[in-house]
mmCIF file of C-alpha atoms in Angstrom:
data_model
loop_
_atom_site.group_PDB
_atom_site.id
_atom_site.type_symbol
_atom_site.label_atom_id
_atom_site.label_comp_id
_atom_site.label_asym_id
_atom_site.label_seq_id
_atom_site.Cartn_x
_atom_site.Cartn_y
_atom_site.Cartn_z
ATOM 1 C CA MET A 1 5.390 2.799 -14.904
ATOM 2 C CA LYS A 2 1.106 3.016 -14.112
ATOM 3 C CA LEU A 3 -0.612 3.130 -11.051
ATOM 4 C CA THR A 4 -4.267 2.386 -10.899
ATOM 5 C CA LYS A 5 -5.513 2.472 -7.463
ATOM 6 C CA HIS A 6 -8.254 -0.375 -6.581
ATOM 7 C CA GLY A 7 -10.643 -0.640 -3.425
ATOM 8 C CA HIS A 8 -9.367 0.140 0.056
ATOM 9 C CA ALA A 9 -5.212 -0.732 0.521
ATOM 10 C CA CYS A 10 -4.651 -2.187 -3.054
ATOM 11 C CA VAL A 11 -3.224 -1.214 -6.135
ATOM 12 C CA ARG A 12 -1.812 -2.267 -9.419
ATOM 13 C CA LEU A 13 1.644 -1.006 -11.482
ATOM 14 C CA GLU A 14 1.931 -2.205 -14.854
ATOM 15 C CA LYS A 15 5.195 -1.816 -16.918
ATOM 16 C CA ASP A 16 6.291 -3.390 -19.834
ATOM 17 C CA GLY A 17 3.419 -6.047 -20.394
ATOM 18 C CA ALA A 18 3.710 -6.957 -16.458
ATOM 19 C CA THR A 19 1.888 -6.520 -13.353
ATOM 20 C CA LEU A 20 2.509 -5.848 -10.153
ATOM 21 C CA VAL A 21 -0.377 -5.993 -7.580
ATOM 22 C CA ILE A 22 -0.070 -4.634 -3.995
ATOM 23 C CA ASP A 23 -2.395 -5.770 -0.740
ATOM 24 C CA PRO A 24 -5.822 -6.902 -2.454
ATOM 25 C CA GLY A 25 -7.635 -7.139 0.422
ATOM 26 C CA GLY A 26 -10.824 -7.804 1.185
ATOM 27 C CA LEU A 27 -12.341 -4.732 0.758
ATOM 28 C CA THR A 28 -10.466 -4.372 -2.736
ATOM 29 C CA GLU A 29 -12.249 -5.968 -5.844
ATOM 30 C CA GLU A 30 -11.301 -9.007 -7.078
ATOM 31 C CA SER A 31 -10.934 -7.472 -10.698
ATOM 32 C CA ALA A 32 -7.753 -6.347 -8.774
ATOM 33 C CA LEU A 33 -5.595 -9.342 -9.289
ATOM 34 C CA ALA A 34 -6.832 -10.245 -13.148
ATOM 35 C CA GLY A 35 -3.637 -10.724 -15.264
ATOM 36 C CA ALA A 36 -1.430 -10.279 -12.447
ATOM 37 C CA ASP A 37 2.296 -11.529 -12.728
ATOM 38 C CA ALA A 38 3.402 -10.967 -9.333
ATOM 39 C CA VAL A 39 1.450 -10.047 -5.538
ATOM 40 C CA LEU A 40 3.186 -7.908 -2.695
ATOM 41 C CA ILE A 41 1.401 -8.544 0.438
ATOM 42 C CA THR A 42 2.534 -6.144 3.514
ATOM 43 C CA HIS A 43 0.666 -7.811 6.634
ATOM 44 C CA GLU A 44 -2.053 -10.298 7.652
ATOM 45 C CA HIS A 45 -5.246 -8.260 8.414
ATOM 46 C CA PHE A 46 -8.332 -8.887 6.305
ATOM 47 C CA ASP A 47 -8.778 -5.714 4.349
ATOM 48 C CA HIS A 48 -5.011 -6.451 2.730
ATOM 49 C CA LEU A 49 -4.743 -9.863 2.532
ATOM 50 C CA GLU A 50 -7.607 -12.218 0.844
ATOM 51 C CA VAL A 51 -6.517 -16.325 1.090
ATOM 52 C CA LYS A 52 -9.047 -17.332 -0.784
ATOM 53 C CA ARG A 53 -7.997 -15.167 -4.036
ATOM 54 C CA LEU A 54 -4.049 -15.247 -3.779
ATOM 55 C CA ALA A 55 -4.982 -19.640 -4.014
ATOM 56 C CA ALA A 56 -6.815 -18.966 -7.252
ATOM 57 C CA LEU A 57 -3.607 -17.746 -8.913
ATOM 58 C CA GLY A 58 -1.560 -19.362 -11.060
ATOM 59 C CA SER A 59 1.700 -21.161 -10.386
ATOM 60 C CA HIS A 60 3.725 -18.776 -12.552
ATOM 61 C CA VAL A 61 2.710 -16.244 -9.689
ATOM 62 C CA GLN A 62 5.021 -15.061 -7.494
ATOM 63 C CA ILE A 63 4.120 -14.003 -3.999
ATOM 64 C CA TRP A 64 6.531 -11.855 -2.213
ATOM 65 C CA THR A 65 5.418 -11.247 2.039
ATOM 66 C CA CYS A 66 6.491 -11.119 5.566
ATOM 67 C CA GLU A 67 6.633 -14.620 7.899
ATOM 68 C CA ALA A 68 3.671 -14.831 9.427
ATOM 69 C CA VAL A 69 1.755 -14.076 6.226
ATOM 70 C CA ALA A 70 3.332 -16.632 4.090
ATOM 71 C CA GLY A 71 2.553 -19.250 6.976
ATOM 72 C CA GLN A 72 -1.153 -18.882 5.652
ATOM 73 C CA LEU A 73 -0.230 -19.620 2.325
ATOM 74 C CA ASP A 74 0.846 -22.906 2.727
ATOM 75 C CA GLY A 75 0.106 -25.288 -0.168
ATOM 76 C CA ILE A 76 -1.485 -22.776 -2.552
ATOM 77 C CA GLY A 77 -0.380 -22.602 -5.962
ATOM 78 C CA ALA A 78 1.746 -19.721 -6.310
ATOM 79 C CA THR A 79 5.305 -18.795 -5.393
ATOM 80 C CA VAL A 80 5.282 -17.975 -1.823
ATOM 81 C CA ASN A 81 8.182 -16.003 -0.739
ATOM 82 C CA VAL A 82 9.609 -14.623 2.399
ATOM 83 C CA VAL A 83 11.252 -11.209 2.351
ATOM 84 C CA GLY A 84 12.125 -8.854 5.898
ATOM 85 C CA GLU A 85 13.307 -5.275 5.960
ATOM 86 C CA GLY A 86 16.178 -4.387 4.638
ATOM 87 C CA ASP A 87 15.457 -7.776 1.367
ATOM 88 C CA ALA A 88 15.879 -6.483 -2.303
ATOM 89 C CA PHE A 89 14.415 -8.469 -4.939
ATOM 90 C CA THR A 90 13.393 -8.564 -8.978
ATOM 91 C CA THR A 91 9.613 -10.223 -9.789
ATOM 92 C CA ALA A 92 7.818 -9.549 -13.036
ATOM 93 C CA GLY A 93 10.642 -7.085 -13.933
ATOM 94 C CA PHE A 94 9.843 -4.421 -11.118
ATOM 95 C CA GLU A 95 13.346 -3.939 -8.478
ATOM 96 C CA VAL A 96 11.084 -4.155 -5.133
ATOM 97 C CA GLY A 97 13.331 -3.211 -1.293
ATOM 98 C CA VAL A 98 11.492 -4.013 1.725
ATOM 99 C CA ALA A 99 11.862 -1.413 4.943
ATOM 100 C CA GLY A 100 9.422 -1.541 8.031
ATOM 101 C CA GLN A 101 9.323 -4.037 10.000
ATOM 102 C CA GLN A 102 5.814 -3.432 12.050
ATOM 103 C CA HIS A 103 2.368 -2.634 12.115
ATOM 104 C CA ALA A 104 1.254 0.742 13.843
ATOM 105 C CA ARG A 105 0.080 0.309 17.251
ATOM 106 C CA ILE A 106 -4.273 -0.107 17.255
ATOM 107 C CA ALA A 107 -5.287 -0.433 20.984
ATOM 108 C CA PHE A 108 -3.691 -1.729 24.327
ATOM 109 C CA ASP A 109 -5.223 -4.821 24.168
ATOM 110 C CA MET A 110 -4.601 -5.839 20.305
ATOM 111 C CA PRO A 111 -1.872 -7.512 19.577
ATOM 112 C CA VAL A 112 1.123 -5.298 17.275
ATOM 113 C CA VAL A 113 1.550 -7.752 14.061
ATOM 114 C CA PRO A 114 4.225 -8.168 11.208
ATOM 115 C CA ASN A 115 4.059 -5.444 8.531
ATOM 116 C CA ILE A 116 6.263 -4.847 5.809
ATOM 117 C CA GLY A 117 6.799 -2.016 3.145
ATOM 118 C CA PHE A 118 7.678 -1.653 -0.685
ATOM 119 C CA LEU A 119 9.764 0.504 -2.396
ATOM 120 C CA VAL A 120 9.268 -0.396 -6.278
ATOM 121 C CA ASP A 121 11.492 0.954 -8.725
ATOM 122 C CA GLY A 122 13.034 3.353 -6.432
ATOM 123 C CA GLU A 123 10.148 5.069 -6.855
ATOM 124 C CA LEU A 124 7.229 4.491 -5.387
ATOM 125 C CA PHE A 125 6.754 3.348 -1.958
ATOM 126 C CA HIS A 126 3.755 1.616 0.078
ATOM 127 C CA PRO A 127 4.121 1.070 3.809
ATOM 128 C CA GLY A 128 0.790 -0.685 4.800
ATOM 129 C CA ASP A 129 -0.587 0.327 7.734
ATOM 130 C CA ALA A 130 2.430 1.795 9.129
ATOM 131 C CA PHE A 131 4.245 5.285 9.009
ATOM 132 C CA THR A 132 7.502 3.681 7.873
ATOM 133 C CA VAL A 133 10.037 6.116 6.664
ATOM 134 C CA PRO A 134 11.778 4.444 3.717
ATOM 135 C CA GLY A 135 15.715 6.195 4.429
ATOM 136 C CA VAL A 136 15.753 7.182 1.034
ATOM 137 C CA PRO A 137 14.423 9.495 -1.376
ATOM 138 C CA VAL A 138 10.359 8.346 -2.720
ATOM 139 C CA GLY A 139 9.098 10.295 -5.238
ATOM 140 C CA THR A 140 5.981 8.261 -5.313
ATOM 141 C CA LEU A 141 4.135 7.765 -1.922
ATOM 142 C CA LEU A 142 0.781 6.096 -1.008
ATOM 143 C CA THR A 143 0.050 7.108 2.755
ATOM 144 C CA PRO A 144 -3.460 5.440 4.668
ATOM 145 C CA THR A 145 -5.989 7.980 5.458
ATOM 146 C CA THR A 146 -7.961 6.343 7.317
ATOM 147 C CA GLY A 147 -8.334 3.631 10.567
ATOM 148 C CA PRO A 148 -8.770 2.654 13.481
ATOM 149 C CA TRP A 149 -4.446 3.351 13.720
ATOM 150 C CA LEU A 150 -3.843 6.946 12.971
ATOM 151 C CA LYS A 151 -5.650 10.632 13.412
ATOM 152 C CA ALA A 152 -5.378 12.797 10.462
ATOM 153 C CA SER A 153 -2.068 14.754 11.915
ATOM 154 C CA ASP A 154 -0.807 10.907 11.449
ATOM 155 C CA PHE A 155 -1.027 11.496 7.668
ATOM 156 C CA VAL A 156 -0.096 14.781 7.312
ATOM 157 C CA ASP A 157 3.120 14.839 9.672
ATOM 158 C CA TYR A 158 4.214 11.883 7.285
ATOM 159 C CA LEU A 159 3.797 13.935 4.294
ATOM 160 C CA ARG A 160 5.941 16.178 5.951
ATOM 161 C CA GLU A 161 8.126 13.960 7.147
ATOM 162 C CA VAL A 162 8.507 11.706 3.887
ATOM 163 C CA ALA A 163 8.495 15.007 1.524
ATOM 164 C CA PRO A 164 7.389 12.975 -1.805
ATOM 165 C CA GLN A 165 6.827 14.648 -5.055
ATOM 166 C CA ARG A 166 3.730 13.123 -5.389
ATOM 167 C CA ALA A 167 0.875 10.773 -3.038
ATOM 168 C CA TYR A 168 -1.904 9.445 -3.315
ATOM 169 C CA SER A 169 -4.339 7.886 -0.385
ATOM 170 C CA ILE A 170 -4.948 4.808 0.396
ATOM 171 C CA HIS A 171 -6.580 2.798 2.956
ATOM 172 C CA ASP A 172 -9.305 4.759 2.615
ATOM 173 C CA GLY A 173 -12.193 2.390 1.993
ATOM 174 C CA LEU A 174 -13.625 3.037 5.692
ATOM 175 C CA TYR A 175 -14.804 6.553 5.654
ATOM 176 C CA ASN A 176 -18.206 7.578 3.498
ATOM 177 C CA ASP A 177 -17.823 10.489 1.253
ATOM 178 C CA ILE A 178 -18.222 12.884 3.855
ATOM 179 C CA GLY A 179 -14.835 11.628 5.231
ATOM 180 C CA LEU A 180 -13.645 11.126 2.108
ATOM 181 C CA SER A 181 -14.364 14.765 1.383
ATOM 182 C CA LEU A 182 -12.237 15.542 4.669
ATOM 183 C CA VAL A 183 -9.549 13.507 2.998
ATOM 184 C CA ASP A 184 -9.364 15.246 0.227
ATOM 185 C CA GLY A 185 -9.669 18.739 1.445
ATOM 186 C CA LEU A 186 -6.451 18.150 4.034
ATOM 187 C CA LEU A 187 -4.237 16.458 1.175
ATOM 188 C CA GLU A 188 -4.865 19.336 -1.367
ATOM 189 C CA ARG A 189 -3.555 22.126 1.113
ATOM 190 C CA ARG A 190 -0.420 20.342 2.243
ATOM 191 C CA GLY A 191 -0.064 19.829 -1.655
ATOM 192 C CA LYS A 192 0.017 23.539 -2.230
ATOM 193 C CA ASP A 193 2.224 24.076 0.601
ATOM 194 C CA GLN A 194 4.878 21.278 0.234
ATOM 195 C CA ASN A 195 4.497 22.744 -3.639
ATOM 196 C CA ALA A 196 3.380 18.720 -4.794
ATOM 197 C CA ASP A 197 0.509 16.347 -6.105
ATOM 198 C CA PHE A 198 -1.372 15.089 -3.228
ATOM 199 C CA ARG A 199 -4.986 13.881 -3.594
ATOM 200 C CA ARG A 200 -6.842 10.741 -3.532
ATOM 201 C CA LEU A 201 -7.290 8.982 -6.395
ATOM 202 C CA LYS A 202 -10.916 6.573 -7.261
ATOM 203 C CA PRO A 203 -11.066 3.258 -7.311
ATOM 204 C CA GLY A 204 -10.361 1.976 -10.772
ATOM 205 C CA GLU A 205 -8.396 5.836 -11.905
ATOM 206 C CA SER A 206 -4.701 6.228 -13.385
ATOM 207 C CA VAL A 207 -1.560 7.855 -13.118
ATOM 208 C CA THR A 208 1.429 7.362 -15.044
ATOM 209 C CA LEU A 209 4.421 7.477 -12.955
ATOM 210 C CA PRO A 210 8.065 8.678 -13.578
#
């Protein structure tokens, strides 16, 4: 399975000629959706969900998301499927499990929205905007590293708790180069401590997963 990092929280997964895209939001380049066979959306915030782009997808594309997001996609050409924690499904040849229910708390006066994470092929977990622990071993973790709802110690603790073999930064489109260098240093140090491959992929950079 080939993983390609795109802007902010979006990744593309490719396997056996099929393409699965997760969270192609407003901070992600439009090309991330090119040739997509299926799309997963974790929650409704603009940096994860761009309705106009999804509306341009063909009827053959399957979209899987929570009920709150599905309500915003009513009438688009692609097929929209509602899933929640504990569900499992197959799309474009990928086996996907769902874990998590809510977005991490941002501030006392902001509502907490629904948020689901996706475990793909029992290997890669994308938590959306949460630090959900999926309850099963995870080989590759996509860990949020920036945002108004987290601090550096949060994602370091997340890496320790999930203990993946590989972890790659997501939700990193809000930092300038100085902030990203801080993320790089923390991931490198934590990876050495855990004897694992923890790092930030640049947009467009790819790795091959087991």
